[in-house]
Coordinates of C-alpha atoms and ligand atoms in Angstrom, one line a residue:
M14 CA 254.4 204.1 96.2
N15 CA 257.3 205.8 97.8
Y16 CA 255.6 208.9 98.9
S17 CA 252.7 210.2 100.9
R18 CA 250.6 213.1 99.5
I19 CA 247.9 215.3 100.9
I20 CA 244.6 214.7 99.0
G21 CA 242.3 216.8 101.3
T22 CA 242.4 219.4 104.0
G23 CA 239.7 220.6 106.4
S24 CA 239.4 222.8 109.5
Y25 CA 237.0 224.2 112.0
L26 CA 236.9 227.2 114.3
P27 CA 234.2 227.4 117.1
E28 CA 231.5 229.9 116.5
R29 CA 232.3 232.2 119.4
K30 CA 234.9 234.8 118.5
V31 CA 236.3 236.8 121.4
T32 CA 238.0 240.2 120.6
N33 CA 240.7 241.8 122.6
A34 CA 238.1 244.4 123.7
E35 CA 235.9 241.7 125.2
L36 CA 238.9 240.0 126.8
A37 CA 239.8 243.3 128.4
T38 CA 236.5 243.1 130.4
W39 CA 237.6 239.8 131.9
V40 CA 241.3 240.5 132.8
E41 CA 243.5 243.7 133.1
T42 CA 244.7 244.1 129.5
N43 CA 244.1 246.1 126.4
D44 CA 243.8 245.8 122.7
E45 CA 246.9 248.0 122.0
W46 CA 249.2 245.8 124.2
I47 CA 248.0 242.5 122.8
V48 CA 248.2 243.7 119.1
E49 CA 251.6 245.3 119.6
R50 CA 253.2 242.3 121.4
T51 CA 251.5 239.4 119.6
G52 CA 249.5 240.6 116.5
I53 CA 246.5 238.9 117.9
R54 CA 243.1 240.7 117.6
A55 CA 240.7 237.9 118.3
R56 CA 240.5 234.1 119.1
H57 CA 237.7 231.5 118.8
L58 CA 236.6 229.8 122.0
A59 CA 234.7 226.5 122.2
A60 CA 231.3 226.4 123.8
P61 CA 231.2 224.7 127.2
E62 CA 229.5 221.6 125.8
Q63 CA 232.0 221.2 122.9
T64 CA 234.8 218.7 123.2
T65 CA 238.1 218.4 121.3
C66 CA 236.7 215.4 119.5
D67 CA 233.7 217.5 118.3
L68 CA 236.1 220.1 116.8
A69 CA 238.3 217.3 115.3
T70 CA 235.3 215.5 113.8
I71 CA 234.2 218.6 111.8
A72 CA 237.7 219.3 110.5
A73 CA 238.1 215.6 109.6
Q74 CA 234.8 215.4 107.8
R75 CA 235.8 218.5 105.7
A76 CA 239.1 216.9 104.9
L77 CA 237.5 213.6 103.9
A78 CA 235.0 215.4 101.7
M79 CA 237.8 217.3 99.9
A80 CA 239.7 214.0 99.5
N81 CA 236.6 212.4 98.1
C82 CA 237.2 209.5 100.5
T83 CA 235.1 207.8 103.2
A84 CA 236.1 207.3 106.8
K85 CA 236.0 203.5 106.1
E86 CA 238.9 203.9 103.6
I87 CA 241.2 205.3 106.3
D88 CA 243.7 202.9 107.8
L89 CA 245.5 205.3 110.1
I90 CA 244.2 208.1 112.4
I91 CA 246.6 210.3 114.3
V92 CA 245.5 213.2 116.5
G93 CA 247.9 215.8 117.8
T94 CA 246.4 217.3 120.9
T95 CA 247.4 218.7 124.3
T96 CA 243.8 218.9 125.4
P97 CA 242.3 215.4 125.0
D98 CA 238.7 214.8 126.0
M99 CA 239.7 212.1 128.5
I100 CA 242.9 210.7 130.1
Y101 CA 242.0 207.7 127.9
P102 CA 240.9 206.5 125.5
S103 CA 242.8 208.7 123.0
T104 CA 241.0 211.4 121.1
A105 CA 242.0 209.5 118.0
C106 CA 239.9 206.5 119.1
L107 CA 237.0 208.8 120.0
L108 CA 237.2 210.4 116.6
Q109 CA 237.4 207.0 114.9
A110 CA 234.1 205.9 116.6
R111 CA 232.5 209.2 115.7
L112 CA 233.5 208.8 112.0
G113 CA 232.3 205.1 112.0
N114 CA 235.7 203.7 111.2
H115 CA 236.5 200.2 112.6
G116 CA 240.0 198.7 112.7
A117 CA 242.3 201.5 111.6
T118 CA 245.4 202.1 113.7
A119 CA 244.5 205.1 115.9
F120 CA 246.5 207.0 118.5
D121 CA 247.3 210.5 119.8
V122 CA 250.6 212.4 119.7
Q123 CA 251.5 214.7 122.5
A124 CA 254.0 217.3 121.3
V125 CA 252.0 220.4 122.3
C126 CA 252.2 223.0 119.5
S127 CA 254.4 220.8 117.4
G128 CA 251.7 218.1 117.6
F129 CA 250.5 218.3 114.0
I130 CA 254.1 218.4 112.6
Y131 CA 254.9 215.3 114.7
A132 CA 251.7 213.5 113.6
L133 CA 252.2 214.3 109.9
S134 CA 255.7 213.1 110.1
I135 CA 254.7 209.8 111.7
A136 CA 251.9 209.3 109.2
D137 CA 254.3 209.9 106.3
K138 CA 256.6 207.2 107.7
F139 CA 253.7 204.7 108.1
I140 CA 252.8 205.3 104.4
K141 CA 256.4 205.2 103.1
T142 CA 257.0 201.9 104.8
G143 CA 253.8 200.4 103.5
S144 CA 252.1 200.1 106.9
A145 CA 249.3 202.4 105.9
K146 CA 247.7 203.6 102.6
R147 CA 245.4 206.4 103.7
A148 CA 245.9 208.4 106.9
L149 CA 243.8 211.0 108.6
V150 CA 246.0 213.4 110.5
V151 CA 244.5 216.0 112.8
G152 CA 245.6 218.8 115.1
A153 CA 242.8 219.7 117.5
E154 CA 242.7 221.7 120.7
I155 CA 240.4 223.3 123.3
Y156 CA 243.4 225.1 124.7
S157 CA 241.1 227.6 126.5
R158 CA 240.5 224.9 129.2
I159 CA 244.1 224.8 130.3
L160 CA 244.4 228.6 130.6
D161 CA 244.2 230.6 133.9
W162 CA 241.8 233.4 132.8
K163 CA 243.2 235.6 135.6
D164 CA 246.7 235.3 134.2
R165 CA 247.0 238.0 131.5
S166 CA 250.5 236.9 130.5
T167 CA 249.1 233.7 129.0
C168 CA 245.3 233.8 128.5
V169 CA 245.4 236.5 125.8
L170 CA 247.6 234.3 123.6
F171 CA 245.6 231.2 122.8
G172 CA 242.5 230.0 121.0
D173 CA 240.6 226.8 120.1
G174 CA 240.2 225.0 116.8
A175 CA 241.0 222.0 114.7
G176 CA 242.7 221.2 111.3
A177 CA 243.0 218.0 109.4
C178 CA 244.4 216.4 106.3
V179 CA 244.1 213.1 104.5
L180 CA 247.4 211.7 103.3
E181 CA 247.6 209.0 100.6
A182 CA 250.3 206.7 99.3
S183 CA 251.5 208.0 95.9
D184 CA 254.2 207.4 93.3
T185 CA 254.9 211.1 93.1
P186 CA 255.8 213.5 95.9
G187 CA 254.2 214.5 98.3
I188 CA 256.1 214.9 101.4
L189 CA 259.8 215.2 100.6
S190 CA 261.2 215.1 104.1
T191 CA 260.3 215.6 107.8
H192 CA 262.6 216.8 110.6
L193 CA 261.6 216.3 114.2
H194 CA 263.5 217.4 117.4
A195 CA 263.0 217.8 121.1
D196 CA 265.0 218.9 124.1
G197 CA 263.3 218.0 127.4
A198 CA 265.9 220.1 129.3
Y199 CA 263.7 223.1 128.6
H200 CA 260.4 221.5 129.9
H201 CA 260.3 224.2 132.7
L202 CA 259.8 227.1 130.2
L203 CA 256.3 226.1 129.1
N204 CA 254.1 223.5 130.9
V205 CA 250.9 222.6 132.7
P206 CA 252.4 221.1 135.8
G207 CA 249.5 219.2 137.4
T208 CA 249.2 215.4 137.3
V209 CA 246.2 213.2 138.2
A210 CA 246.5 210.9 141.2
Q211 CA 244.0 209.6 143.8
G212 CA 241.2 211.0 141.6
R213 CA 242.3 214.6 141.5
L214 CA 245.0 217.0 140.3
Q215 CA 248.2 216.9 142.3
N216 CA 251.7 218.5 142.2
G217 CA 250.5 221.7 140.7
D218 CA 247.5 223.0 138.9
G219 CA 246.0 222.5 135.4
F220 CA 246.9 225.9 134.0
T221 CA 249.5 226.8 131.4
K222 CA 252.8 228.3 132.9
M223 CA 255.1 230.1 130.6
Q224 CA 258.3 232.1 130.7
G225 CA 257.3 234.2 127.7
S226 CA 260.5 235.9 126.7
E227 CA 262.6 232.7 127.0
V228 CA 260.0 230.9 124.9
F229 CA 260.2 233.6 122.3
K230 CA 264.0 233.5 121.9
F231 CA 264.0 229.7 121.9
A232 CA 261.3 229.5 119.3
V233 CA 262.9 231.9 116.8
N234 CA 266.3 230.0 117.1
V235 CA 265.0 226.5 116.7
L236 CA 262.5 227.4 113.9
S237 CA 265.1 229.1 111.8
E238 CA 267.5 226.2 112.4
V239 CA 265.0 223.5 111.5
V240 CA 263.9 225.3 108.3
E241 CA 267.6 225.7 107.3
E242 CA 268.1 222.0 108.0
A243 CA 265.1 221.1 105.9
L244 CA 266.3 223.2 103.0
A245 CA 269.8 221.8 103.1
Y246 CA 268.5 218.2 103.3
N247 CA 266.5 218.7 100.1
Q248 CA 269.3 220.9 98.5
L249 CA 266.6 223.5 98.0
D250 CA 267.3 227.2 97.9
R251 CA 264.8 229.4 99.9
T252 CA 263.6 230.9 96.6
A253 CA 262.3 227.4 95.6
I254 CA 259.8 227.6 98.5
D255 CA 256.4 228.9 97.5
W256 CA 254.8 229.0 101.0
L257 CA 256.1 228.9 104.6
I258 CA 253.3 227.7 106.9
P259 CA 254.6 228.5 110.4
H260 CA 253.1 227.6 113.8
Q261 CA 250.9 230.6 114.6
A262 CA 252.1 231.6 118.1
N263 CA 252.8 235.3 117.8
I264 CA 253.3 237.5 114.7
R265 CA 256.6 238.7 116.2
I266 CA 257.9 235.1 116.3
I267 CA 256.7 234.6 112.7
T268 CA 258.3 237.8 111.3
A269 CA 261.5 237.4 113.3
T270 CA 261.9 233.8 112.0
A271 CA 261.1 234.9 108.4
K272 CA 263.6 237.7 108.7
R273 CA 266.3 235.4 109.9
L274 CA 265.6 233.0 107.1
K275 CA 265.4 235.9 104.6
F276 CA 261.9 234.8 103.6
P277 CA 259.6 237.5 102.3
M278 CA 256.4 237.9 104.4
E279 CA 254.3 237.7 101.2
K280 CA 255.2 234.0 101.1
V281 CA 254.2 233.3 104.7
I282 CA 250.7 232.1 105.6
V283 CA 249.5 234.1 108.6
T284 CA 246.3 233.4 110.6
V285 CA 247.3 234.4 114.1
P286 CA 245.6 237.8 114.1
E287 CA 242.1 236.3 114.0
Q288 CA 242.8 232.9 115.7
G289 CA 245.5 233.4 118.3
N290 CA 247.7 230.4 119.1
T291 CA 245.6 227.2 118.6
S292 CA 248.5 225.0 119.5
A293 CA 248.5 221.7 117.5
A294 CA 245.7 223.0 115.3
S295 CA 247.5 226.1 114.1
V296 CA 249.5 224.6 111.2
P297 CA 246.6 222.5 109.7
L298 CA 244.2 225.4 110.1
A299 CA 246.6 227.8 108.2
L300 CA 247.2 225.1 105.6
D301 CA 243.5 224.5 105.0
I302 CA 242.6 228.2 104.8
A303 CA 245.3 228.9 102.2
V304 CA 244.4 225.8 100.2
R305 CA 240.7 226.8 100.2
D306 CA 241.3 230.5 99.3
G307 CA 243.5 229.4 96.4
R308 CA 246.9 230.7 97.5
I309 CA 248.3 227.2 97.8
Q310 CA 248.2 225.4 94.4
R311 CA 249.0 221.9 93.3
G312 CA 252.7 221.5 92.5
Q313 CA 253.9 224.2 94.8
T314 CA 256.6 223.6 97.4
L315 CA 255.7 224.2 101.0
I316 CA 257.5 224.2 104.4
L317 CA 255.5 223.6 107.5
E318 CA 257.1 224.3 110.9
G319 CA 256.2 224.2 114.5
V320 CA 257.6 224.5 118.1
G321 CA 255.9 223.7 121.4
G322 CA 256.3 222.7 125.0
G323 CA 258.8 219.9 125.7
F324 CA 260.4 221.6 124.0
T325 CA 259.6 220.0 120.7
W326 CA 260.0 221.4 117.2
G327 CA 260.1 220.3 113.6
A328 CA 259.5 221.0 109.9
V329 CA 257.9 219.2 106.9
V330 CA 258.8 219.9 103.3
M331 CA 256.3 218.9 100.7
R332 CA 255.2 219.3 97.2
Y333 CA 251.5 220.0 97.4
Ligands
UT7_184 O1 253.7 227.9 121.1 C1 254.5 228.8 121.9 C2 253.6 229.5 122.9 N1 254.2 230.7 123.5 C3 254.4 231.8 122.9 O2 254.3 232.0 121.7 C4 254.9 233.0 123.8 C5 256.2 233.6 123.3 N2 256.4 234.8 124.1 C6 255.7 236.0 123.7 O3 255.0 236.0 122.7 C7 256.0 237.2 124.5 O4 257.0 236.9 125.5 C8 254.7 237.7 125.3 C9 253.7 238.2 124.3 C10 254.1 236.6 126.1 C11 255.1 238.8 126.2 O5 255.7 239.9 125.5 P1 257.0 240.5 126.2 O6 257.4 241.6 125.2 O7 258.0 239.4 126.4 O8 256.5 241.2 127.5 P2 256.8 240.9 129.0 O9 256.4 239.5 129.4 O10 258.3 241.2 129.2 O11 255.9 241.9 129.8 C12 256.1 243.3 129.6 C13 255.0 244.0 130.4 C14 255.0 243.6 131.9 O12 254.8 244.7 132.7 P3 256.0 245.4 133.5 O13 256.5 244.4 134.4 O14 257.0 245.8 132.4 O15 255.3 246.6 134.1 C15 253.8 242.7 132.0 O16 253.2 242.7 133.3 O17 253.7 243.7 129.9 C16 252.9 243.3 131.0 N3 251.9 242.4 130.4 C17 250.7 242.8 130.0 N4 250.1 244.0 129.9 C18 248.9 244.1 129.3 C19 251.9 241.1 130.3 N5 250.8 240.6 129.7 C20 250.0 241.6 129.5 C21 248.7 241.8 128.9 N6 248.2 243.0 128.9 N7 248.0 240.7 128.5

């Protein structure tokens, strides 16, 4: 049992879909600008009473159903999220309680938009070393709650959602390699600066701050580097890859990265136009959609990649 392998995927988008036209009634923007600069046409927003754990629970239940596995059979739960329900306990523990699992290892990973890539990589290592047999790995966000809806340079970009997968120990691949990186020297380019002390937010507010064009250049550079690193590590030519599943931040970042990697866009899974950037949820959402619509088939080779605040970035190569 030297590998971990995905045996089920699931995802969930909140019911409410907000188009660019509706957004333009809240803040000074327009459909043409948003589509031209980002490719985004709509995003889903959670209802006021919904929590990140609610979104994660539905995605997880769908992944467990596809895996034909009960929550009790899971011995590791990792949730990648930037928008946990509480300061503590972790959203992974809340999800565990909701699913009726008792005793599994459960924790959150904070790597912002790379959260799922980090979580998947950690779960793979738990399984490879024999510390877990079946892992539930989730990326879930209600990112809309850390957006300043008066700041048009950020609020048009993001959306809410959740994606999940069940990973199982296997004799055959499975995940071939994972590649994680971070450079905290760039923390100032993308952050939510506030901290909680004396019972309230201090040292800044709770809204996303971003230096957009710097983030854009940084993202294209590190994503193409980490995909090259992953290909070289596995001695794989890019033609051996059936699908690239990128973090869905902006269609221009996706196409610029694919171009630099000489990857045809027909082999890239794209969900950003209808979902916006769902942070840690974007990669597992794209994975689940392409699995369920039949594009991703068993035996195909996939590269998943992501980049987020920190900065953090990474890639996972797998045989599906
Ligand atoms: O997971 C990573 C998350 N972050 C990202 O993916 C963001 C990466 N960065 C980007 O995607 C792009 O930098 C943006 C889409 C955020 C911005 O595109 P840009 O081509 O870098 O535009 P800009 O920030 O240079 O702004 C150009 C103009 C400005 O007007 P002036 O100063 O030229 O008159 C902005 O005020 O566009 C204006 N602008 C807008 N106009 C209409 C900024 N936001 C908007 C908006 N609607 N929503």
